[in-house]
C-alpha positions as YAML, in Angstrom:
chain: A
units: angstrom
residues:
- id: 1
  name: UNK
  ca: [-12.26, 86.91, 78.21]
- id: 2
  name: UNK
  ca: [-9.47, 85.09, 76.32]
- id: 3
  name: UNK
  ca: [-8.23, 88.43, 75.00]
- id: 4
  name: UNK
  ca: [-8.01, 89.84, 78.54]
- id: 5
  name: UNK
  ca: [-6.23, 86.72, 79.79]
- id: 6
  name: UNK
  ca: [-3.72, 86.96, 76.94]
- id: 7
  name: UNK
  ca: [-3.07, 90.63, 77.67]
- id: 8
  name: UNK
  ca: [-2.63, 89.90, 81.36]
- id: 9
  name: UNK
  ca: [0.08, 87.30, 80.77]
- id: 10
  name: UNK
  ca: [1.65, 89.41, 78.05]
- id: 11
  name: UNK
  ca: [1.98, 92.38, 80.41]
- id: 12
  name: UNK
  ca: [3.31, 90.12, 83.18]
- id: 13
  name: UNK
  ca: [5.99, 88.82, 80.82]
- id: 14
  name: UNK
  ca: [7.07, 92.38, 80.14]
- id: 15
  name: UNK
  ca: [6.62, 93.64, 83.69]
- id: 16
  name: UNK
  ca: [10.08, 95.21, 83.66]
- id: 17
  name: UNK
  ca: [9.38, 96.97, 80.36]
- id: 18
  name: UNK
  ca: [5.69, 97.56, 79.80]
- id: 19
  name: UNK
  ca: [3.97, 99.96, 82.18]
- id: 20
  name: UNK
  ca: [0.55, 100.52, 80.64]
- id: 21
  name: UNK
  ca: [-1.90, 99.09, 78.14]
- id: 22
  name: UNK
  ca: [-4.15, 101.27, 76.01]
- id: 23
  name: UNK
  ca: [-6.29, 101.07, 72.89]
- id: 24
  name: UNK
  ca: [-5.76, 102.52, 69.43]
- id: 25
  name: UNK
  ca: [-8.92, 102.97, 67.39]
- id: 26
  name: UNK
  ca: [-8.26, 102.46, 63.69]
- id: 27
  name: UNK
  ca: [-10.04, 104.66, 61.14]
- id: 28
  name: UNK
  ca: [-11.36, 102.92, 58.03]
- id: 29
  name: UNK
  ca: [-9.96, 104.60, 54.90]
- id: 30
  name: UNK
  ca: [-10.81, 102.40, 51.92]
- id: 31
  name: UNK
  ca: [-11.39, 98.89, 50.60]
- id: 32
  name: UNK
  ca: [-10.06, 97.41, 47.40]
- id: 33
  name: UNK
  ca: [-11.10, 94.18, 45.71]
- id: 34
  name: UNK
  ca: [-8.21, 91.92, 44.78]
- id: 35
  name: UNK
  ca: [-7.82, 88.45, 43.27]
- id: 36
  name: UNK
  ca: [-4.67, 87.23, 44.96]
- id: 37
  name: UNK
  ca: [-3.15, 84.38, 46.95]
- id: 38
  name: UNK
  ca: [-0.68, 86.51, 48.89]
- id: 39
  name: UNK
  ca: [-0.67, 90.24, 49.54]
- id: 40
  name: UNK
  ca: [2.88, 91.66, 49.55]
- id: 41
  name: UNK
  ca: [2.31, 95.37, 50.21]
- id: 42
  name: UNK
  ca: [2.51, 98.89, 48.83]
- id: 43
  name: UNK
  ca: [5.59, 100.88, 47.87]
- id: 44
  name: UNK
  ca: [6.16, 104.59, 48.45]
- id: 45
  name: UNK
  ca: [4.51, 105.45, 45.11]
- id: 46
  name: UNK
  ca: [1.32, 103.58, 45.92]
- id: 47
  name: UNK
  ca: [1.96, 100.56, 43.69]
- id: 48
  name: UNK
  ca: [0.31, 97.37, 44.92]
- id: 49
  name: UNK
  ca: [2.23, 94.07, 44.94]
- id: 50
  name: UNK
  ca: [0.78, 90.58, 45.25]
- id: 51
  name: UNK
  ca: [1.12, 86.93, 44.19]
- id: 52
  name: UNK
  ca: [-1.40, 84.85, 42.27]
- id: 53
  name: UNK
  ca: [-0.65, 81.27, 41.13]
- id: 54
  name: UNK
  ca: [3.09, 81.89, 41.75]
- id: 55
  name: UNK
  ca: [3.00, 84.95, 39.46]
- id: 56
  name: UNK
  ca: [4.25, 88.22, 40.95]
- id: 57
  name: UNK
  ca: [2.16, 91.30, 40.12]
- id: 58
  name: UNK
  ca: [2.62, 95.04, 40.45]
- id: 59
  name: UNK
  ca: [-0.43, 97.22, 39.89]
- id: 60
  name: UNK
  ca: [-1.52, 100.83, 40.13]
- id: 61
  name: UNK
  ca: [-4.61, 102.77, 39.00]
- id: 62
  name: UNK
  ca: [-3.49, 102.83, 35.37]
- id: 63
  name: UNK
  ca: [-1.29, 99.82, 34.64]
- id: 64
  name: UNK
  ca: [-0.24, 96.40, 35.83]
- id: 65
  name: UNK
  ca: [2.86, 94.26, 35.32]
- id: 66
  name: UNK
  ca: [3.73, 90.68, 36.09]
- id: 67
  name: UNK
  ca: [6.74, 88.41, 36.51]
- id: 68
  name: UNK
  ca: [6.79, 84.63, 36.65]
- id: 69
  name: UNK
  ca: [9.55, 82.08, 36.77]
- id: 70
  name: UNK
  ca: [8.17, 78.60, 36.27]
- id: 71
  name: UNK
  ca: [11.42, 76.87, 37.12]
- id: 72
  name: UNK
  ca: [11.76, 78.59, 40.49]
- id: 73
  name: UNK
  ca: [8.11, 78.58, 41.54]
- id: 74
  name: UNK
  ca: [6.87, 80.75, 44.41]
- id: 75
  name: UNK
  ca: [9.27, 83.27, 45.97]
- id: 76
  name: UNK
  ca: [10.00, 82.83, 49.67]
- id: 77
  name: UNK
  ca: [10.65, 86.51, 50.36]
- id: 78
  name: UNK
  ca: [9.91, 89.68, 48.39]
- id: 79
  name: UNK
  ca: [11.57, 93.02, 49.14]
- id: 80
  name: UNK
  ca: [9.82, 96.05, 47.59]
- id: 81
  name: UNK
  ca: [11.48, 98.84, 49.56]
- id: 82
  name: UNK
  ca: [13.33, 99.95, 46.39]
- id: 83
  name: UNK
  ca: [10.83, 99.89, 43.45]
- id: 84
  name: UNK
  ca: [13.75, 100.20, 41.01]
- id: 85
  name: UNK
  ca: [15.43, 97.07, 42.38]
- id: 86
  name: UNK
  ca: [12.81, 94.66, 43.63]
- id: 87
  name: UNK
  ca: [14.22, 91.51, 45.18]
- id: 88
  name: UNK
  ca: [12.63, 88.06, 44.92]
- id: 89
  name: UNK
  ca: [14.24, 85.33, 47.02]
- id: 90
  name: UNK
  ca: [13.72, 81.65, 46.17]
- id: 91
  name: UNK
  ca: [15.14, 79.84, 49.18]
- id: 92
  name: UNK
  ca: [14.69, 76.31, 47.82]
- id: 93
  name: UNK
  ca: [16.91, 77.21, 44.87]
- id: 94
  name: UNK
  ca: [19.36, 79.42, 46.80]
- id: 95
  name: UNK
  ca: [18.59, 82.12, 44.25]
- id: 96
  name: UNK
  ca: [17.72, 85.83, 44.16]
- id: 97
  name: UNK
  ca: [16.11, 87.64, 41.22]
- id: 98
  name: UNK
  ca: [16.39, 91.43, 40.84]
- id: 99
  name: UNK
  ca: [13.59, 93.20, 38.93]
- id: 100
  name: UNK
  ca: [13.27, 96.77, 37.66]
- id: 101
  name: UNK
  ca: [10.24, 99.02, 38.11]
- id: 102
  name: UNK
  ca: [8.37, 97.24, 35.28]
- id: 103
  name: UNK
  ca: [9.18, 93.77, 36.66]
- id: 104
  name: UNK
  ca: [11.79, 93.03, 34.02]
- id: 105
  name: UNK
  ca: [14.46, 90.64, 35.26]
- id: 106
  name: UNK
  ca: [17.77, 92.51, 35.45]
- id: 107
  name: UNK
  ca: [19.82, 90.00, 37.41]
- id: 108
  name: UNK
  ca: [19.74, 86.39, 38.54]
- id: 109
  name: UNK
  ca: [22.01, 85.41, 41.42]
- id: 110
  name: UNK
  ca: [22.44, 81.72, 42.14]
- id: 111
  name: UNK
  ca: [24.52, 81.50, 45.31]
- id: 112
  name: UNK
  ca: [25.24, 77.83, 44.68]
- id: 113
  name: UNK
  ca: [27.31, 78.87, 41.67]
- id: 114
  name: UNK
  ca: [29.47, 81.38, 43.56]
- id: 115
  name: UNK
  ca: [33.08, 80.75, 44.51]
- id: 116
  name: UNK
  ca: [32.22, 81.21, 48.20]
- id: 117
  name: UNK
  ca: [29.96, 78.57, 49.78]
- id: 118
  name: UNK
  ca: [26.70, 80.38, 50.56]
- id: 119
  name: UNK
  ca: [23.40, 78.83, 51.53]
- id: 120
  name: UNK
  ca: [21.09, 81.81, 52.01]
- id: 121
  name: UNK
  ca: [18.19, 81.42, 54.40]
- id: 122
  name: UNK
  ca: [17.48, 85.15, 54.72]
- id: 123
  name: UNK
  ca: [17.97, 87.99, 52.26]
- id: 124
  name: UNK
  ca: [16.98, 91.63, 51.77]
- id: 125
  name: UNK
  ca: [17.99, 94.79, 49.95]
- id: 126
  name: UNK
  ca: [20.82, 96.75, 51.54]
- id: 127
  name: UNK
  ca: [22.47, 100.03, 50.52]
- id: 128
  name: UNK
  ca: [24.92, 100.50, 47.62]
- id: 129
  name: UNK
  ca: [23.74, 97.64, 45.37]
- id: 130
  name: UNK
  ca: [24.15, 95.07, 48.12]
- id: 131
  name: UNK
  ca: [22.01, 92.33, 49.62]
- id: 132
  name: UNK
  ca: [21.76, 91.27, 53.21]
- id: 133
  name: UNK
  ca: [22.52, 87.55, 53.44]
- id: 134
  name: UNK
  ca: [22.20, 85.19, 56.38]
- id: 135
  name: UNK
  ca: [24.45, 82.30, 55.42]
- id: 136
  name: UNK
  ca: [23.14, 79.20, 57.18]
- id: 137
  name: UNK
  ca: [26.40, 77.33, 56.48]
- id: 138
  name: UNK
  ca: [28.35, 79.66, 58.78]
- id: 139
  name: UNK
  ca: [25.39, 81.19, 60.67]
- id: 140
  name: UNK
  ca: [26.81, 84.61, 59.83]
- id: 141
  name: UNK
  ca: [25.21, 87.76, 58.43]
- id: 142
  name: UNK
  ca: [26.98, 89.25, 55.43]
- id: 143
  name: UNK
  ca: [26.64, 91.66, 52.51]
- id: 144
  name: UNK
  ca: [26.65, 90.54, 48.88]
- id: 145
  name: UNK
  ca: [27.51, 93.15, 46.24]
- id: 146
  name: UNK
  ca: [25.54, 92.05, 43.18]
- id: 147
  name: UNK
  ca: [27.41, 94.39, 40.83]
- id: 148
  name: UNK
  ca: [30.90, 93.39, 41.96]
- id: 149
  name: UNK
  ca: [29.83, 89.80, 42.64]
- id: 150
  name: UNK
  ca: [31.54, 89.78, 46.06]
- id: 151
  name: UNK
  ca: [30.44, 88.65, 49.51]
- id: 152
  name: UNK
  ca: [31.67, 89.72, 52.93]
- id: 153
  name: UNK
  ca: [30.62, 88.26, 56.27]
- id: 154
  name: UNK
  ca: [30.25, 91.04, 58.84]
- id: 155
  name: UNK
  ca: [29.28, 89.18, 62.04]
- id: 156
  name: UNK
  ca: [30.51, 86.20, 64.03]
- id: 157
  name: UNK
  ca: [28.35, 83.10, 64.04]
- id: 158
  name: UNK
  ca: [24.89, 83.72, 65.49]
- id: 159
  name: UNK
  ca: [23.42, 81.27, 67.95]
- id: 160
  name: UNK
  ca: [19.93, 79.92, 67.32]
- id: 161
  name: UNK
  ca: [17.64, 80.00, 64.33]
- id: 162
  name: UNK
  ca: [15.82, 82.93, 62.74]
- id: 163
  name: UNK
  ca: [12.10, 82.77, 63.56]
- id: 164
  name: UNK
  ca: [11.49, 86.06, 61.75]
- id: 165
  name: UNK
  ca: [13.62, 88.63, 59.98]
- id: 166
  name: UNK
  ca: [13.18, 92.02, 58.35]
- id: 167
  name: UNK
  ca: [15.64, 94.47, 56.81]
- id: 168
  name: UNK
  ca: [16.01, 97.94, 55.34]
- id: 169
  name: UNK
  ca: [18.95, 99.56, 53.56]
- id: 170
  name: UNK
  ca: [21.04, 99.98, 56.72]
- id: 171
  name: UNK
  ca: [19.71, 97.46, 59.23]
- id: 172
  name: UNK
  ca: [19.01, 93.72, 59.43]
- id: 173
  name: UNK
  ca: [16.70, 92.75, 62.31]
- id: 174
  name: UNK
  ca: [15.70, 89.30, 63.44]
- id: 175
  name: UNK
  ca: [13.87, 87.40, 66.15]
- id: 176
  name: UNK
  ca: [15.35, 84.06, 67.12]
- id: 177
  name: UNK
  ca: [13.66, 80.87, 68.27]
- id: 178
  name: UNK
  ca: [13.84, 82.02, 71.88]
- id: 179
  name: UNK
  ca: [12.04, 85.26, 70.94]
- id: 180
  name: UNK
  ca: [15.10, 87.45, 71.41]
- id: 181
  name: UNK
  ca: [15.06, 90.54, 69.17]
- id: 182
  name: UNK
  ca: [18.32, 91.74, 67.58]
- id: 183
  name: UNK
  ca: [19.50, 94.37, 65.12]
- id: 184
  name: UNK
  ca: [22.67, 94.46, 62.99]
- id: 185
  name: UNK
  ca: [24.00, 97.44, 61.02]
- id: 186
  name: UNK
  ca: [26.09, 97.37, 57.82]
- id: 187
  name: UNK
  ca: [29.29, 97.44, 59.89]
- id: 188
  name: UNK
  ca: [28.34, 94.24, 61.72]
- id: 189
  name: UNK
  ca: [27.43, 95.83, 65.05]
- id: 190
  name: UNK
  ca: [24.76, 93.74, 66.77]
- id: 191
  name: UNK
  ca: [22.40, 95.26, 69.33]
- id: 192
  name: UNK
  ca: [19.98, 93.33, 71.54]
- id: 193
  name: UNK
  ca: [16.54, 94.94, 71.47]
- id: 194
  name: UNK
  ca: [15.05, 92.74, 74.17]
- id: 195
  name: UNK
  ca: [12.83, 89.70, 74.44]
- id: 196
  name: UNK
  ca: [9.33, 89.70, 72.98]
- id: 197
  name: UNK
  ca: [6.16, 87.69, 73.34]
- id: 198
  name: UNK
  ca: [5.20, 84.92, 70.95]
- id: 199
  name: UNK
  ca: [3.25, 85.92, 67.85]
- id: 200
  name: UNK
  ca: [1.33, 84.51, 64.93]
- id: 201
  name: UNK
  ca: [2.43, 87.29, 62.55]
- id: 202
  name: UNK
  ca: [4.66, 90.30, 63.09]
- id: 203
  name: UNK
  ca: [6.03, 93.38, 61.35]
- id: 204
  name: UNK
  ca: [8.81, 95.48, 62.82]
- id: 205
  name: UNK
  ca: [8.14, 99.22, 62.53]
- id: 206
  name: UNK
  ca: [11.52, 100.40, 63.83]
- id: 207
  name: UNK
  ca: [13.96, 99.56, 66.63]
- id: 208
  name: UNK
  ca: [11.36, 100.53, 69.25]
- id: 209
  name: UNK
  ca: [8.03, 99.43, 67.78]
- id: 210
  name: UNK
  ca: [6.44, 96.41, 66.18]
- id: 211
  name: UNK
  ca: [2.92, 95.33, 65.27]
- id: 212
  name: UNK
  ca: [1.96, 91.73, 65.86]
- id: 213
  name: UNK
  ca: [-0.99, 89.38, 65.58]
- id: 214
  name: UNK
  ca: [-1.87, 86.98, 68.37]
- id: 215
  name: UNK
  ca: [-5.12, 85.04, 68.71]
- id: 216
  name: UNK
  ca: [-6.74, 87.18, 65.98]
- id: 217
  name: UNK
  ca: [-5.96, 90.40, 67.82]
- id: 218
  name: UNK
  ca: [-3.54, 93.06, 66.59]
- id: 219
  name: UNK
  ca: [-1.24, 94.89, 68.97]
- id: 220
  name: UNK
  ca: [1.35, 97.64, 68.72]
- id: 221
  name: UNK
  ca: [4.22, 97.48, 71.19]
- id: 222
  name: UNK
  ca: [6.21, 100.66, 71.85]
- id: 223
  name: UNK
  ca: [9.21, 99.87, 74.05]
- id: 224
  name: UNK
  ca: [10.32, 103.52, 74.03]
- id: 225
  name: UNK
  ca: [7.10, 104.69, 75.68]
- id: 226
  name: UNK
  ca: [6.64, 101.51, 77.73]
- id: 227
  name: UNK
  ca: [3.21, 100.97, 76.18]
- id: 228
  name: UNK
  ca: [1.27, 98.18, 74.54]
- id: 229
  name: UNK
  ca: [-1.70, 99.19, 72.41]
- id: 230
  name: UNK
  ca: [-4.60, 97.01, 71.29]
- id: 231
  name: UNK
  ca: [-5.59, 98.02, 67.75]
- id: 232
  name: UNK
  ca: [-9.38, 98.20, 67.68]
- id: 233
  name: UNK
  ca: [-12.03, 98.60, 65.00]
- id: 234
  name: UNK
  ca: [-10.28, 96.37, 62.45]
- id: 235
  name: UNK
  ca: [-11.31, 93.24, 60.58]
- id: 236
  name: UNK
  ca: [-10.61, 90.15, 62.70]
- id: 237
  name: UNK
  ca: [-10.49, 87.49, 60.00]
- id: 238
  name: UNK
  ca: [-7.64, 87.99, 57.56]
- id: 239
  name: UNK
  ca: [-4.66, 86.28, 55.94]
- id: 240
  name: UNK
  ca: [-1.92, 88.84, 56.50]
- id: 241
  name: UNK
  ca: [-1.29, 92.54, 57.07]
- id: 242
  name: UNK
  ca: [1.10, 95.28, 55.98]
- id: 243
  name: UNK
  ca: [1.95, 98.52, 57.78]
- id: 244
  name: UNK
  ca: [3.55, 101.64, 56.28]
- id: 245
  name: UNK
  ca: [3.41, 105.33, 57.22]
- id: 246
  name: UNK
  ca: [0.57, 104.83, 59.75]
- id: 247
  name: UNK
  ca: [-1.54, 102.94, 57.18]
- id: 248
  name: UNK
  ca: [-2.49, 99.40, 58.17]
- id: 249
  name: UNK
  ca: [-3.57, 97.23, 55.22]
- id: 250
  name: UNK
  ca: [-5.37, 93.97, 55.95]
- id: 251
  name: UNK
  ca: [-5.74, 91.25, 53.29]
- id: 252
  name: UNK
  ca: [-8.80, 89.00, 53.50]
- id: 253
  name: UNK
  ca: [-8.27, 86.91, 50.30]
- id: 254
  name: UNK
  ca: [-10.98, 88.95, 48.60]
- id: 255
  name: UNK
  ca: [-10.07, 92.52, 49.39]
- id: 256
  name: UNK
  ca: [-7.56, 94.84, 50.98]
- id: 257
  name: UNK
  ca: [-8.91, 97.00, 53.81]
- id: 258
  name: UNK
  ca: [-6.88, 100.10, 54.61]
- id: 259
  name: UNK
  ca: [-6.97, 101.77, 58.02]
- id: 260
  name: UNK
  ca: [-5.38, 104.88, 59.43]
- id: 261
  name: UNK
  ca: [-3.65, 104.13, 62.72]
- id: 262
  name: UNK
  ca: [-3.34, 107.20, 64.94]
- id: 263
  name: UNK
  ca: [0.14, 107.87, 66.23]
- id: 264
  name: UNK
  ca: [0.28, 106.92, 69.91]
...
């Protein structure tokens, strides 16, 4: 009953956008035992990434690697979209670490030591050896070139805080405290993608889709098709999830459960 009530109010909130609600039945693919505190995800080559006791691990069927930095502790954000340049962000120390594909540290960037005042509260890999940076001092999004050691703000000051953010090589997306969804490209052009419902966890798929968790139920919202889908046949009790190429991976603290999600 609570699930139906939630869906009813969710659809009312998006009455001008969402036309229909349907179900997506997930197909169980595999399970994998794991001893981890935090599941990070999989890269395009199938490597598994996770954290255990503040140690960062990469593992495949044949080998495993690890990276730890006792002085910095647990990373706040990990970006694995480029396995050759993995980014670990330690927000409390205003620091980013770049790792190679065997988790060797190749670069340490302490923004507090730079000539420009930067207090990073959001970071991610961008194209051409650059990092996305949200500078909380100016409330601007910028690009930091970690080879040239230069920083350029590309947006005016942004109103409100960042409730959630996610980036790829060409786009920085965020959801603010009022649940407004925005996207910014590498030229600083900001696009409003609409207002969304509250969530417990979320992952943006692209500029039209996102998967989110609310009250232990997973949903996929497709604004392009005006549809909201309830993802069925999946484990209900889990810590976090990761979605890539129609594969939904759910982490339960003991194992990773992989599901195939049919394309709507």
